[in-house]
Coordinates of C-alpha atoms and ligand atoms in Angstrom, one line a residue:
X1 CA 3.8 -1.4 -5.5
X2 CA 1.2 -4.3 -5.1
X3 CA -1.7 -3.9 -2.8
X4 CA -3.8 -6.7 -2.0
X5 CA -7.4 -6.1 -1.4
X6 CA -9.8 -9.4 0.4
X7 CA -12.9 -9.7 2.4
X8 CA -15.7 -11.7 2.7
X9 CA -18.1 -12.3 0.0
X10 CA -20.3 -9.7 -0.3
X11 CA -18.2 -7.2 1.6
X12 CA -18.1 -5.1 -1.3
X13 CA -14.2 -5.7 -2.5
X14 CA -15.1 -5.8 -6.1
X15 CA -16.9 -2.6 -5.7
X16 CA -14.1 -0.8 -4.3
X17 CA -11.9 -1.8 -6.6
X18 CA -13.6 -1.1 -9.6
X19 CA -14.5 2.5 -8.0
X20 CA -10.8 2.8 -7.3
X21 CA -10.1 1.9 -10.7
X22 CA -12.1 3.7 -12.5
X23 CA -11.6 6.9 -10.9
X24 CA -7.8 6.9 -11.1
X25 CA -6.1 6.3 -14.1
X26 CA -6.0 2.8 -15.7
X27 CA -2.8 1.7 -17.3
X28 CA -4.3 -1.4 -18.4
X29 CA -7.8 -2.6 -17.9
X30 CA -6.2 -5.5 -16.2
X31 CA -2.7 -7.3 -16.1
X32 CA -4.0 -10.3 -14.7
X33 CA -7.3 -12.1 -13.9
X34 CA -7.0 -10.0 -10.9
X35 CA -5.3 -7.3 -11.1
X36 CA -5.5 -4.1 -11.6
X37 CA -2.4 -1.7 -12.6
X38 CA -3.3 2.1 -11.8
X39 CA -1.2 5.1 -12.2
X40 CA -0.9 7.7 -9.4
X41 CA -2.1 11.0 -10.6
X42 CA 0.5 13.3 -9.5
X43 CA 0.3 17.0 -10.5
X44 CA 3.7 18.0 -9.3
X45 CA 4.4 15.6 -12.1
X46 CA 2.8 17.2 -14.8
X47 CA 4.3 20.4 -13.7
X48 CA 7.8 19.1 -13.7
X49 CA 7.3 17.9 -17.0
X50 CA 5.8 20.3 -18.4
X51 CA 8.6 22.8 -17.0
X52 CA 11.4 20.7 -18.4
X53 CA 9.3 19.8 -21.7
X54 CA 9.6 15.8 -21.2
X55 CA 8.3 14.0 -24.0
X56 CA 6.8 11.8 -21.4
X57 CA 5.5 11.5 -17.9
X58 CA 5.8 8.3 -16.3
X59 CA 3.9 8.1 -12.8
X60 CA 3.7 5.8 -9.8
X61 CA 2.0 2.7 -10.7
X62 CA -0.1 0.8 -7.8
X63 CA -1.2 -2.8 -8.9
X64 CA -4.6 -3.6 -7.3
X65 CA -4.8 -7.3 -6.8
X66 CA -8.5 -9.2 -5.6
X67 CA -7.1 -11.8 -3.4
X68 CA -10.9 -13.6 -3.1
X69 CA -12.9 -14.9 -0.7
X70 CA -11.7 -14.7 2.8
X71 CA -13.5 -17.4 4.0
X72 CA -11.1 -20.3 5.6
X73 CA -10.6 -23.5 3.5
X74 CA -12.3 -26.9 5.7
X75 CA -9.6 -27.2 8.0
X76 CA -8.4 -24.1 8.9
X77 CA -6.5 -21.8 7.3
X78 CA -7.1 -19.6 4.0
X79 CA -8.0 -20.9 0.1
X80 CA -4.9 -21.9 -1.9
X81 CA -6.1 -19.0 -4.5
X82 CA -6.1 -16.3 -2.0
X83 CA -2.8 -17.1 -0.4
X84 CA -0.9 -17.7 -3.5
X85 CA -2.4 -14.2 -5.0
X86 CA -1.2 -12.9 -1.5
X87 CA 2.7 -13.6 -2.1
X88 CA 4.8 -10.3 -2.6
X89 CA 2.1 -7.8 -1.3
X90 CA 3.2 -4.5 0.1
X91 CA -0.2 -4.2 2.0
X92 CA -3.1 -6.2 2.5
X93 CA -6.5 -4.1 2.4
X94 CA -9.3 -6.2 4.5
X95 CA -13.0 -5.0 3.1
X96 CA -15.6 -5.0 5.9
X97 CA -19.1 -5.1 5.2
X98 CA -20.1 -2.1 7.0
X99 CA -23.9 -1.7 5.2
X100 CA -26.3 -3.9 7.1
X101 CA -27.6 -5.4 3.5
X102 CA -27.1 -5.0 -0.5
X103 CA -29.9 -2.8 -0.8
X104 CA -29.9 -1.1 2.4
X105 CA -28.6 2.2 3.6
X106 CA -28.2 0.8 7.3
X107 CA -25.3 0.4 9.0
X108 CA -23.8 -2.4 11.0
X109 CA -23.0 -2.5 14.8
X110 CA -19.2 -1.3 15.4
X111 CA -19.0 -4.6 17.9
X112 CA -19.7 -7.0 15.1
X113 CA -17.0 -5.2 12.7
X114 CA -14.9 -5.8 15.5
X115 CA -15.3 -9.1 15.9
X116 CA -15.0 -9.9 12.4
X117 CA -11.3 -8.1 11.9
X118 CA -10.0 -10.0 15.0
X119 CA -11.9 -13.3 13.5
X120 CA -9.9 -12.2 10.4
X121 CA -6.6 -12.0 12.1
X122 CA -6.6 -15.0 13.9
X123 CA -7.2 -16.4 10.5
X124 CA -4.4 -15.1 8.9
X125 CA -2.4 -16.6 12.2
X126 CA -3.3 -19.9 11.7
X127 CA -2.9 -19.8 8.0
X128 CA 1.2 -18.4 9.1
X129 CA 1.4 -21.5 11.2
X130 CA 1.0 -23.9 9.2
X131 CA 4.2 -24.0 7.6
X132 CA 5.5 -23.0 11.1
X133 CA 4.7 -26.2 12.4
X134 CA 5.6 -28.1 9.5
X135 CA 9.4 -27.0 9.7
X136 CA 9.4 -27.6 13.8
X137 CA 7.8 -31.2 13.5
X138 CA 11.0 -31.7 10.8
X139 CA 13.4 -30.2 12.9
X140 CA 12.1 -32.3 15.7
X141 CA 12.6 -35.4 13.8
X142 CA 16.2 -34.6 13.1
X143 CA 16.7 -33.9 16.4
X144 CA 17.3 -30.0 15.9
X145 CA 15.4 -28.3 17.9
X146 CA 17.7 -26.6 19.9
X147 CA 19.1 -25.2 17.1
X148 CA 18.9 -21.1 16.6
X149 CA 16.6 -21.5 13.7
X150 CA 14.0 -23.9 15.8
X151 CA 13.9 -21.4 18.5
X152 CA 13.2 -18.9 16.4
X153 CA 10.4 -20.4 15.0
X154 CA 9.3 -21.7 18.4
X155 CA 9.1 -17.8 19.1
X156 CA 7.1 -17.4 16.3
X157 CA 4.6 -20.1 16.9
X158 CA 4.0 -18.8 20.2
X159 CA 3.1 -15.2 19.0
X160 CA 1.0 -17.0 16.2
X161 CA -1.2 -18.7 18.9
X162 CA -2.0 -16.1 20.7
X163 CA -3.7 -14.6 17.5
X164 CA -1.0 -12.0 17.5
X165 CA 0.7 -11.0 14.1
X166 CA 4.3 -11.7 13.0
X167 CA 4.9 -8.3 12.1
X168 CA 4.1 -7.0 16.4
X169 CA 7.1 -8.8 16.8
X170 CA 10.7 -7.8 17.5
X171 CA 12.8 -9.4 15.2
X172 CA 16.1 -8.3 14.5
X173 CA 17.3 -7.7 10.9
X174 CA 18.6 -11.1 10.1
X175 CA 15.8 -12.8 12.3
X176 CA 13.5 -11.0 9.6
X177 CA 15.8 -11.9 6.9
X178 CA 15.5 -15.5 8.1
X179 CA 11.8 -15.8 8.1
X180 CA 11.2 -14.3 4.6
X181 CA 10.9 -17.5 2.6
X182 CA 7.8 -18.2 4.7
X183 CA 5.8 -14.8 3.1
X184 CA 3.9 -14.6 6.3
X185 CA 1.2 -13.2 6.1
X186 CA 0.4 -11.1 9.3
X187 CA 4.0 -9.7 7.7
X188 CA 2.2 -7.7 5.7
X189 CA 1.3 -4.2 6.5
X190 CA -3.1 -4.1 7.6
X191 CA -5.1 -1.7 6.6
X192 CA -8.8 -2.6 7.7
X193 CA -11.8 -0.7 5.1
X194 CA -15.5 -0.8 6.3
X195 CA -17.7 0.1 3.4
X196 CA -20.5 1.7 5.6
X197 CA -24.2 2.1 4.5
X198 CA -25.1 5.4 2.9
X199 CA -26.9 6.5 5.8
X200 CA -23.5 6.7 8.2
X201 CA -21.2 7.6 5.2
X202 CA -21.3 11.4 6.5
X203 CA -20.5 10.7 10.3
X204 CA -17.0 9.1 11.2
X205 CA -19.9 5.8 12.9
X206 CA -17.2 3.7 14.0
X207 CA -14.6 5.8 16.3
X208 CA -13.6 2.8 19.1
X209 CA -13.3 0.8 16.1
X210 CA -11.0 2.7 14.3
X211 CA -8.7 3.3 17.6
X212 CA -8.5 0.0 18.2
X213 CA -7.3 -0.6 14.7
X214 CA -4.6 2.3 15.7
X215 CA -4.3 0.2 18.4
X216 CA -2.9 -2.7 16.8
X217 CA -1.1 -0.9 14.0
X218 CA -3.6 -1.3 11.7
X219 CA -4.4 1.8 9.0
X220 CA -7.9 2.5 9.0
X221 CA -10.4 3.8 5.7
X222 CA -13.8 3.9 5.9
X223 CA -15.8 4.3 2.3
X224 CA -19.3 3.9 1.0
X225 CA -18.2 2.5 -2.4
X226 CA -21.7 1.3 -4.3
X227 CA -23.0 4.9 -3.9
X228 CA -19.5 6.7 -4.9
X229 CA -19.2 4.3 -8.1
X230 CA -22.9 5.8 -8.9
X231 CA -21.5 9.3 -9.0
X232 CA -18.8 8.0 -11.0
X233 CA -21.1 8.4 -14.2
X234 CA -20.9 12.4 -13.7
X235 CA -19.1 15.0 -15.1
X236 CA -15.8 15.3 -12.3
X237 CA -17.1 18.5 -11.5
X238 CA -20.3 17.9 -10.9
X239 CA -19.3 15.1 -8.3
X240 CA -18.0 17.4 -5.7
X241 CA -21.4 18.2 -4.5
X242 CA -22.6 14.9 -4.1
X243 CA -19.5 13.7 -2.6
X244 CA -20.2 16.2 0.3
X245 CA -24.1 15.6 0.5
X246 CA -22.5 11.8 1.4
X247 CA -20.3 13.8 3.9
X248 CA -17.2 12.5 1.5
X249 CA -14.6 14.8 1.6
X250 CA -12.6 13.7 -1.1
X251 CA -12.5 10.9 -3.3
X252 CA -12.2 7.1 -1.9
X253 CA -9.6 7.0 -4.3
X254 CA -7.5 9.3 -2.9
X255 CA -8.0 8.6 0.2
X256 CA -7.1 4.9 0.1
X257 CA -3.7 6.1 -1.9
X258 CA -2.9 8.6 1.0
X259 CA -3.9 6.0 3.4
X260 CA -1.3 3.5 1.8
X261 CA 1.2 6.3 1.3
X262 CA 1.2 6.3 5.4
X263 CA 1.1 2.8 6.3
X264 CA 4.1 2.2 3.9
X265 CA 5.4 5.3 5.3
X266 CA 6.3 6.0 1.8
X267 CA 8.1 9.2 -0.2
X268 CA 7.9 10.1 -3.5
X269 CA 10.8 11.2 -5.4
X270 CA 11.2 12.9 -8.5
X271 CA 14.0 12.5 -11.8
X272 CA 13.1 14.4 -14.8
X273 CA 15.2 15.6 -18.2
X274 CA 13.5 16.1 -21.6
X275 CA 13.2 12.2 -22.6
X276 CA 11.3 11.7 -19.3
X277 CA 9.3 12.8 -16.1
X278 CA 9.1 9.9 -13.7
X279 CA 7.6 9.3 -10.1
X280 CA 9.2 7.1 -7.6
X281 CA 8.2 5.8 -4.4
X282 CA 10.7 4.9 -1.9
X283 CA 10.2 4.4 2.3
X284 CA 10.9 6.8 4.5
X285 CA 14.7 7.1 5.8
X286 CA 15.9 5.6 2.1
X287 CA 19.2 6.7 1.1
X288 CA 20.3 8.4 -1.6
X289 CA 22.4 6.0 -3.1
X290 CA 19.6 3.3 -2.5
X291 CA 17.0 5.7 -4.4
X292 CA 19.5 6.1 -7.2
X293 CA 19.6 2.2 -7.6
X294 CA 15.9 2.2 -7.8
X295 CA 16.0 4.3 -10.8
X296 CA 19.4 1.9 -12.5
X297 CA 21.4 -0.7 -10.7
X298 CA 24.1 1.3 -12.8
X299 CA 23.6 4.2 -11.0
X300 CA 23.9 2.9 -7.4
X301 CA 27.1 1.0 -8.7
X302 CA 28.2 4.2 -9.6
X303 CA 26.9 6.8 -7.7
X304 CA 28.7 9.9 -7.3
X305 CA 26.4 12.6 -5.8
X306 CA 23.1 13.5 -6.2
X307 CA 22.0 16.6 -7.2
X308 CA 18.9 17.9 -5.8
X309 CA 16.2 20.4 -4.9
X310 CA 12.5 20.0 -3.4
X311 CA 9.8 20.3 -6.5
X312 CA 8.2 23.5 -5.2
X313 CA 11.4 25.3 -5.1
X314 CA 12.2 24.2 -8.7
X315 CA 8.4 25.5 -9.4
X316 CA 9.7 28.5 -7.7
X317 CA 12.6 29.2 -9.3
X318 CA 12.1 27.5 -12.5
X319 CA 14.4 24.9 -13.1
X320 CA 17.6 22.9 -12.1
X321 CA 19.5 25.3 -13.9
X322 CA 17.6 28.3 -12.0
X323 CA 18.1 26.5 -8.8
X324 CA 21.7 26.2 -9.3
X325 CA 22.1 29.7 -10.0
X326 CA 20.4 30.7 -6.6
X327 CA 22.4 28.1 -4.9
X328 CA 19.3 26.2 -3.8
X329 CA 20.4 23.1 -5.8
X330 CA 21.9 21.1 -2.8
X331 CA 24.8 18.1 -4.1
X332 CA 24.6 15.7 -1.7
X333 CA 26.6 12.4 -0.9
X334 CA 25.2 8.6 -0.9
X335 CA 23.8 9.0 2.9
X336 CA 21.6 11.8 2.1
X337 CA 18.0 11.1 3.5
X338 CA 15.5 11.7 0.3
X339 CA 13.0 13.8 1.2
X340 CA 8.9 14.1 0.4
X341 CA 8.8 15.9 -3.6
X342 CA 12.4 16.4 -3.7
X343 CA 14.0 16.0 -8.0
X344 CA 16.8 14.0 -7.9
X345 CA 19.6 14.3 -10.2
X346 CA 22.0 11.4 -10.2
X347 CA 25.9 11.9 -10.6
X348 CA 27.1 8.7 -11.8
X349 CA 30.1 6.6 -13.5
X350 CA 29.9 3.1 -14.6
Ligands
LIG401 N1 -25.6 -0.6 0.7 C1 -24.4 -0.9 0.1 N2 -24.3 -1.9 -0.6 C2 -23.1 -2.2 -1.2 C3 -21.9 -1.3 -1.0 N3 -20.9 -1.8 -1.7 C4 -21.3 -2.9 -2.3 N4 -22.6 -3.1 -2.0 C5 -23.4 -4.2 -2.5 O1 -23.0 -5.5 -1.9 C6 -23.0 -6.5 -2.9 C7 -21.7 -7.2 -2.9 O2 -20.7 -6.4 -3.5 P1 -19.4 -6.9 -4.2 O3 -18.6 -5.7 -4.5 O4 -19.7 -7.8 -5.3 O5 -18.8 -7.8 -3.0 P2 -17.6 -8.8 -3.0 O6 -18.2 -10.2 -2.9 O7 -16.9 -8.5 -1.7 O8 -16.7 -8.6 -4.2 C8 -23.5 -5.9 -4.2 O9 -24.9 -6.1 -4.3 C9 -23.2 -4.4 -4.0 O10 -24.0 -3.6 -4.8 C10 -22.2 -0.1 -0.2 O11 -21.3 0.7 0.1 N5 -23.4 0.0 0.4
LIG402 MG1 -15.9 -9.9 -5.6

């Protein structure tokens, strides 16, 4: 999973994504120039492995990539770095500058946030039709424009200049199958974060903001992220009070995950044996046989059944073998719908 995080300088991305960083798990300090690699803390994870004795526990990773500056290059459209660190993203994060100042506690107007995100957006529209054009002009020349692909992308250009994202439109499967060599951008699932002054951290300070975000699909997070990277230096324990004197109440870290978790509208699955305890992440409505491949190509080649039962009834019970016995170890066929937390033991013949 790859998650994007931009904004304007001085928005505060680097904060937030050293304070996500650093509070969850780093695999690797960094992977890249820009990105980060972070393991999901899971403790249904630890349990299952520590139920089944796994040698070791592998969990969700999340990659945390700075995209840079979001100003637009002369011209129109967004820097050659950004864009380019922007291809394969599973979400793009948008950083808002919610504080008034860098050494203030004051917050900004909910009007100019506004104004900013839909300044944002259009940018990412124009940056999409770029390319858009490019292939019309060319199908123009060749005197193809009534063909089904120039139509299509007549479609697109129109929704691109009204400001309005690729991914509000209704494309049907091989219409979105089509387009996927252009990486749009507004493709990619929004989430907007405004990192708000200390001094509106504890109220929600931006509710007609946030709606219209729901509004327009877009997940919404709101975080105070120089003041929770100061608490950062304390004992985990000791952070709790703080965190609620800031009227936090939890982490940024988890919160952004969950956040994610439900734009993506993603489940996470479990396999586990005594080699290994492993976390998965697949969207919602995946197929069984679809999960299986995600684990080994070999396995959705050969898939058989699926054996499986939800983690707290395995917790419950006290195993596979447990859960078998009590006959709440369901086998299931290839369409079965994997469910939030459920262990997954894949049948399998190659
Ligand atoms: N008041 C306040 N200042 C912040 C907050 N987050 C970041 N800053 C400050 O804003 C400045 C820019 O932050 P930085 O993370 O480098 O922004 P970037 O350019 O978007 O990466 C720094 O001086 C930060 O200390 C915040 O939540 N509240
Ligand atoms: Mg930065």
């Amino acid at each position: 999973m790859k998650i994007g995080l931009a904004g304007y300088s001085g928005s505060g991305v680097t904060t937030l994504l050293s304070l996500i960083s650093e509070d969850l798990d780093l695999v690797e300090k960094r992977t890249g120039p820009e990105v980060r690699s972070m393991k999901l803390r899971d403790p249904r994870l630890d349990r299952l492995a520590e139920m089944f004795g796994s040698k070791k526990t592998t969990p969700v990773h999340m990659d945390l990539v700075e995209l840079g500056d979001l100003r637009p290059e002369e011209g129109g459209g967004l820097r050659t770095g950004t864009l380019k660190r922007a291809a394969g993203l599973d979400a793009l994060v948008v950083v808002l500058r919610g504080f008034d100042a860098p050494m203030s506690p004051g917050c900004r107007p909910a009007d100019e946030l506004s104004e900013e995100l839909a300044t944002l957006v259009v940018e990412f529209c124009l940056t999409d039709l770029i390319p858009v054009e490019g292939r019309l002009t060319r199908l123009s020349k060749e005197g193809k424009l009534a063909s089904p692909e120039a139509v299509l992308l007549e479609r697109v250009k129109a929704q691109l200049e009204e400001g309005r994202p690729t991914r509000r439109m209704e494309l049907s499967k091989e219409e979105v199958k089509s387009l996927s060599g252009y990486q749009f951008l507004t493709q990619i699932p929004l989430m907007g974060v405004v990192n708000v002054g200390e001094e509106c951290a504890a109220s929600s300070p931006y509710p007609e903001f946030e709606a219209k975000c729901a509004s327009e699909g877009i997940a919404f997070f709101s975080t105070c992220a120089k003041a929770e990277q100061e608490l950062l230096d304390l004992p985990e324990d000791e952070r709790v009070p703080f965190l609620e004197e800031l009227g936090l109440k939890s982490p940024s870290s988890e919160r952004f995950v969950s956040r994610i978790f439900d734009l993506l509208q993603l489940v996470n699955f479990f396999t586990v044996n005594e080699r290994e305890a492993r976390g998965w992440v697949v969207p919602e409505g995946t197929r069984a046989i679809k999960a299986a491949g995600k684990v080994h190509d070999d396995m959705e080649r050969g898939f058989i059944r699926a054996e499986v039962v939800s983690c707290e009834e395995c917790f419950e019970l006290g195993g596979f073998a447990q859960a078998r016995e009590a006959g709440k170890l369901n086998v299931e066929g290839k369409d079965y719908i994997v469910r939030e937390g459920d262990v997954i033991q894949v049948r399998f013949n190659v």
